[in-house]
XYZ file of C-alpha atoms in Angstrom:
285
model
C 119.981 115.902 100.836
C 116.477 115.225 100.317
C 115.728 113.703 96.955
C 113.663 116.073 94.547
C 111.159 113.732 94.052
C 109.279 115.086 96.774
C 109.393 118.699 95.259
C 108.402 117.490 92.046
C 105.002 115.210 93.178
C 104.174 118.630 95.175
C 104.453 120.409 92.722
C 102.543 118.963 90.373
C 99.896 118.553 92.621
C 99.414 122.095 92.936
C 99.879 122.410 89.518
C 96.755 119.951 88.907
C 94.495 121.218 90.953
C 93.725 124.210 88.852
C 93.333 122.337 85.492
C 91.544 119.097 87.215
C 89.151 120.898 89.152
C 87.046 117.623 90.004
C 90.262 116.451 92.046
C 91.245 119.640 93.157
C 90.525 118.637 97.136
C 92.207 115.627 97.094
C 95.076 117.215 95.086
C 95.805 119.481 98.174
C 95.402 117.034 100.667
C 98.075 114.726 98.680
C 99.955 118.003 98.604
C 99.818 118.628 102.651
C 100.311 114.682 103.221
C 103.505 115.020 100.685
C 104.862 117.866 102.519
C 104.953 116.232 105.780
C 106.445 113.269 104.022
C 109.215 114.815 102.731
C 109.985 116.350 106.101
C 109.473 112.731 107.506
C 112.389 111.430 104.998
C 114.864 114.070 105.753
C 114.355 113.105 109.266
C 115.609 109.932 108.341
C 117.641 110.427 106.174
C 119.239 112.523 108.672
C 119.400 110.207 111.048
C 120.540 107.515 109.870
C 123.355 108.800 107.604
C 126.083 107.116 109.353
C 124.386 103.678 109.455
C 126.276 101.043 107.565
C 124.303 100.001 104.028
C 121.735 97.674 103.631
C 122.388 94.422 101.483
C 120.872 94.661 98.031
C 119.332 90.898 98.797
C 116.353 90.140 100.881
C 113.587 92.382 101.307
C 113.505 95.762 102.601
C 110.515 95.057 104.636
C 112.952 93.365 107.073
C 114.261 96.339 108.122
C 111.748 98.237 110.507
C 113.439 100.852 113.292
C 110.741 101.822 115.351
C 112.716 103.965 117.826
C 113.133 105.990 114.842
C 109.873 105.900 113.321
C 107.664 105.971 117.032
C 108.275 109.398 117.765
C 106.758 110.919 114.657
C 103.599 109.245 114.651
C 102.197 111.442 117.206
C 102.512 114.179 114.743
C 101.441 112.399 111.472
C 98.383 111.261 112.823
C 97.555 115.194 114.137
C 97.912 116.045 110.656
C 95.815 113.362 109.151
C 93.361 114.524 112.045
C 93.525 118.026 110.995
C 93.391 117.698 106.833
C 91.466 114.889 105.753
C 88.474 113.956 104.856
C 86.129 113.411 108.142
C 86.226 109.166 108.725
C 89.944 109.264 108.056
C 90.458 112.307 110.765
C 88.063 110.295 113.206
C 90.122 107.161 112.449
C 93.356 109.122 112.952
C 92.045 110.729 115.899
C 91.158 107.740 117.600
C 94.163 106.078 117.163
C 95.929 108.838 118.504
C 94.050 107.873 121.778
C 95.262 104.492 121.837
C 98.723 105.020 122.756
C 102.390 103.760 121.610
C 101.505 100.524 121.856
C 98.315 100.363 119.532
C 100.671 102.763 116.833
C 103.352 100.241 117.335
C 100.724 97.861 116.601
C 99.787 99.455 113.290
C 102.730 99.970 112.363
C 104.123 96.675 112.865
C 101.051 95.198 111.230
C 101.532 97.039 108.294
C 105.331 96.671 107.676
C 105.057 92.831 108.283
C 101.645 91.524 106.715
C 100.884 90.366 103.594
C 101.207 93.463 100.974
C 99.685 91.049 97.725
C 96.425 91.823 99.952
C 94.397 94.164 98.813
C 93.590 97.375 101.177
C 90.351 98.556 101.150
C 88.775 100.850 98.729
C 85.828 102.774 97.975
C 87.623 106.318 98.692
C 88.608 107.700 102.270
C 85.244 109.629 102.833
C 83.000 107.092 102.276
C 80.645 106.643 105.443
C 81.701 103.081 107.048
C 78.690 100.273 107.293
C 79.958 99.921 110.895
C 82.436 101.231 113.119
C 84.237 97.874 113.946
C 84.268 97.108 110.119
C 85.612 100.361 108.964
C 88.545 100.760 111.481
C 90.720 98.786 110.082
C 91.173 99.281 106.764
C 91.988 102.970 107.578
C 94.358 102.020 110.252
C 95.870 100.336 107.509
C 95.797 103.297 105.168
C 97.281 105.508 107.869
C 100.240 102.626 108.737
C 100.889 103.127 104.944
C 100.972 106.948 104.523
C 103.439 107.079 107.219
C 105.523 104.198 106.168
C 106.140 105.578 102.755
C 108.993 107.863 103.252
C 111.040 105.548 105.301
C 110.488 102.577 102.690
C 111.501 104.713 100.200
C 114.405 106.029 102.093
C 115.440 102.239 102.547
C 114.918 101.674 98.532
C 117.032 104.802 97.671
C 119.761 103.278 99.655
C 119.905 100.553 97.256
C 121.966 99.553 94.818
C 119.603 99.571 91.214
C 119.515 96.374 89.485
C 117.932 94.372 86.782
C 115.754 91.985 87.844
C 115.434 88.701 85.747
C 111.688 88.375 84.342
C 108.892 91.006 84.870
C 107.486 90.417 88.365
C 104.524 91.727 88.989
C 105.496 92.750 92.767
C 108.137 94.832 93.926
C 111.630 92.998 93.971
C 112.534 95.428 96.451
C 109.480 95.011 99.312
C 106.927 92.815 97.570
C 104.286 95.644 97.338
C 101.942 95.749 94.939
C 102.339 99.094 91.296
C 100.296 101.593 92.151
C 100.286 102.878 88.349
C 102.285 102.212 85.453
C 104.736 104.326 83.569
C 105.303 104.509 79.546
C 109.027 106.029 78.690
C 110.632 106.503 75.507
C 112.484 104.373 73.868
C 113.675 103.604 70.411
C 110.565 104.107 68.466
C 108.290 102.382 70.833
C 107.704 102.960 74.755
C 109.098 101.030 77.251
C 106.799 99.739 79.874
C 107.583 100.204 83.856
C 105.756 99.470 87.407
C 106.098 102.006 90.239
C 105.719 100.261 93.625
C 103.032 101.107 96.072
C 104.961 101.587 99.397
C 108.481 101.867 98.206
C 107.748 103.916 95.301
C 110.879 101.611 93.134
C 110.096 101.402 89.417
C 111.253 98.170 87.802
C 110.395 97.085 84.279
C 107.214 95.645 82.593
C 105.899 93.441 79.946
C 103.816 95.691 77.731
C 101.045 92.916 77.523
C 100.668 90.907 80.882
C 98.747 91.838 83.495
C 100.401 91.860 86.845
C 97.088 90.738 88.701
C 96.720 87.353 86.976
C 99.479 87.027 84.779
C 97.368 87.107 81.200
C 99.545 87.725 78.204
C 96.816 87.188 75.792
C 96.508 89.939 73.650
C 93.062 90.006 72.926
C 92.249 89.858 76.948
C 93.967 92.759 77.352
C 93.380 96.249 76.130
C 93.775 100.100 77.571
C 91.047 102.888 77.332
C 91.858 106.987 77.615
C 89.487 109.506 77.531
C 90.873 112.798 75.056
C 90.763 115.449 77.902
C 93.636 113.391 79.934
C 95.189 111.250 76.623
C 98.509 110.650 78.614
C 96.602 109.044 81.367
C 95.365 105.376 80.389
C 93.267 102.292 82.163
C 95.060 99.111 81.354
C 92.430 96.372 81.899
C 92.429 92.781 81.738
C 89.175 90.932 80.597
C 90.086 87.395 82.090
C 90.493 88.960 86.091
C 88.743 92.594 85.411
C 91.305 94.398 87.231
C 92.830 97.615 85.734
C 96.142 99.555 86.527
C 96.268 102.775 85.261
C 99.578 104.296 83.256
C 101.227 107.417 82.691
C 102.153 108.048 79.161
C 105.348 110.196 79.687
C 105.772 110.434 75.508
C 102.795 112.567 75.938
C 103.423 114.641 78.877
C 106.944 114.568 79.715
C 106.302 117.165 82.848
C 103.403 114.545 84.804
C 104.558 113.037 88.072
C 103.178 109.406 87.676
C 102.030 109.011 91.379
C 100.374 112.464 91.086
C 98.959 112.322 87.981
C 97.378 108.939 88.810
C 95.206 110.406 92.000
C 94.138 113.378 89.849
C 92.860 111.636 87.438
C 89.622 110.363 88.647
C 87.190 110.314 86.059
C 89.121 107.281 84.799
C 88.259 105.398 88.131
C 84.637 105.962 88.132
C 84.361 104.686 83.958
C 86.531 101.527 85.214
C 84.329 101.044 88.202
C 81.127 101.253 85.890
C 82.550 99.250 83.276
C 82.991 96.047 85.957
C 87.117 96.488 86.854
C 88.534 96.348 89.652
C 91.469 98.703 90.872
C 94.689 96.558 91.371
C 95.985 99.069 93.865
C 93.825 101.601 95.899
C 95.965 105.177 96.128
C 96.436 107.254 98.388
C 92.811 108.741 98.706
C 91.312 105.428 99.098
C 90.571 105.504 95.441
């Protein structure tokens, strides 16, 4: 049975994009790109029902079944072609061209480099300085939409444990949070990390920052803006990156990974302000 996870981020995007009308657009392409990955996961999830579990140790980035995975690239990428924003449809497009063996390529690439690398940012329409220099990042970008659902199928399958320390990577596949999360507890909050590609939460330090590992308090401080309080930009002063968190004692109903792309406004005062994003999304943001 697929999770409801998927249900809920859709959801919630289409929920947003009438009360966040600035990221309306990329709310419904998140929403289209959602839809096809939760088809993608019951496909696996299907298919590999009867395979024998995974052990908890190691990383789940050693796993990789592209007989599986091959087949539905075709599709994804005349999706992407069809829905998004015009350089990532030319990029998808153009891959499509290349064949199996340049998506194997991608996808291999992907799935086995270095995730504590950055990808590229600056927001999936904006116009490339050069063709050569603007292919790959999005090939990257569309390895990554694709590879969600089956990373996250492969972290479901896991057993949950605690994890000794706060790391400021996935245990499960190295990747880098893509946003933070803020839960109740006691009389305080409790601080989490949700992972990039896997989309596993493990827990946080409420003062470190997971670029450079900071844990002065006076280097590190969070801004919010009144119109979006449960939304906030964590920033460090010693590496000026930023991570943005979901407050879920203010909004119990937002969808962390969905609330973080609509929020955009935050972005742009981060950007002016000097920081750096940790973690680009899923619009290139």
């Amino acid at each position: 049975m697929i999770p409801s996870q998927w249900d809920r981020r859709i959801r919630r995007a289409n929920e947003l994009t009438s009360s966040y009308s600035f990221a309306a657009e990329g709310l419904r392409y998140y929403s289209r790109v959602a839809t096809f990955q939760r088809s993608l996961y019951g496909d696996i999830e299907r298919a590999l029902a009867d395979s024998p579990a995974a052990e908890s140790s190691g990383s789940l980035r050693d796993e990789l079944d592209l007989f599986l995975l091959l087949p539905n690239f075709p599709r994804f990428l005349a999706l992407i072609e069809q829905i998004a924003p015009a350089p990532l449809a030319h990029a998808a497009g153009g891959l499509a061209r290349k064949g199996t063996a340049a998506w194997q390529r991608a996808i291999e690439d992907f799935w086995h480099g270095d995730l504590d690398t950055p990808l590229a940012g600056g927001g999936i329409d904006q116009e490339p300085e050069g063709a050569a220099a603007a292919l790959r990042p999005r090939e990257q970008l569309l390895a990554w939409i694709f590879l969600q659902p089956y990373a996250e199928y492969l972290a479901d399958q896991r057993e949950k444990t605690i994890v000794d320390g706060a790391p400021s990577t996935c245990p499960l596949c190295g990747g880098k949070p893509i946003v933070g999360v803020l839960r109740s507890e006691g009389e305080g909050a409790k601080k989490s990390l949700i992972c990039m590609l896997c989309a596993h939460e493990w827990g946080f330090r409420r003062v470190y920052c997971p670029a450079c590992g900071e844990e002065r308090e006076p280097q590190m401080a969070f801004y919010s803006a009144p119109e979006i309080a449960h939304v906030r930009v964590d920033v460090c002063d010693t590496c000026h990156i930023y991570l943005k968190s979901i407050d879920l004692t203010k909004t119990g109903l937002a969808v962390p990974v969905v609330d973080e792309l609509a929020t955009i406004p935050l972005d742009l005062w981060a950007c002016e302000h000097g920081y750096e994003k940790l973690q680009i999304n899923l619009l290139g943001i």
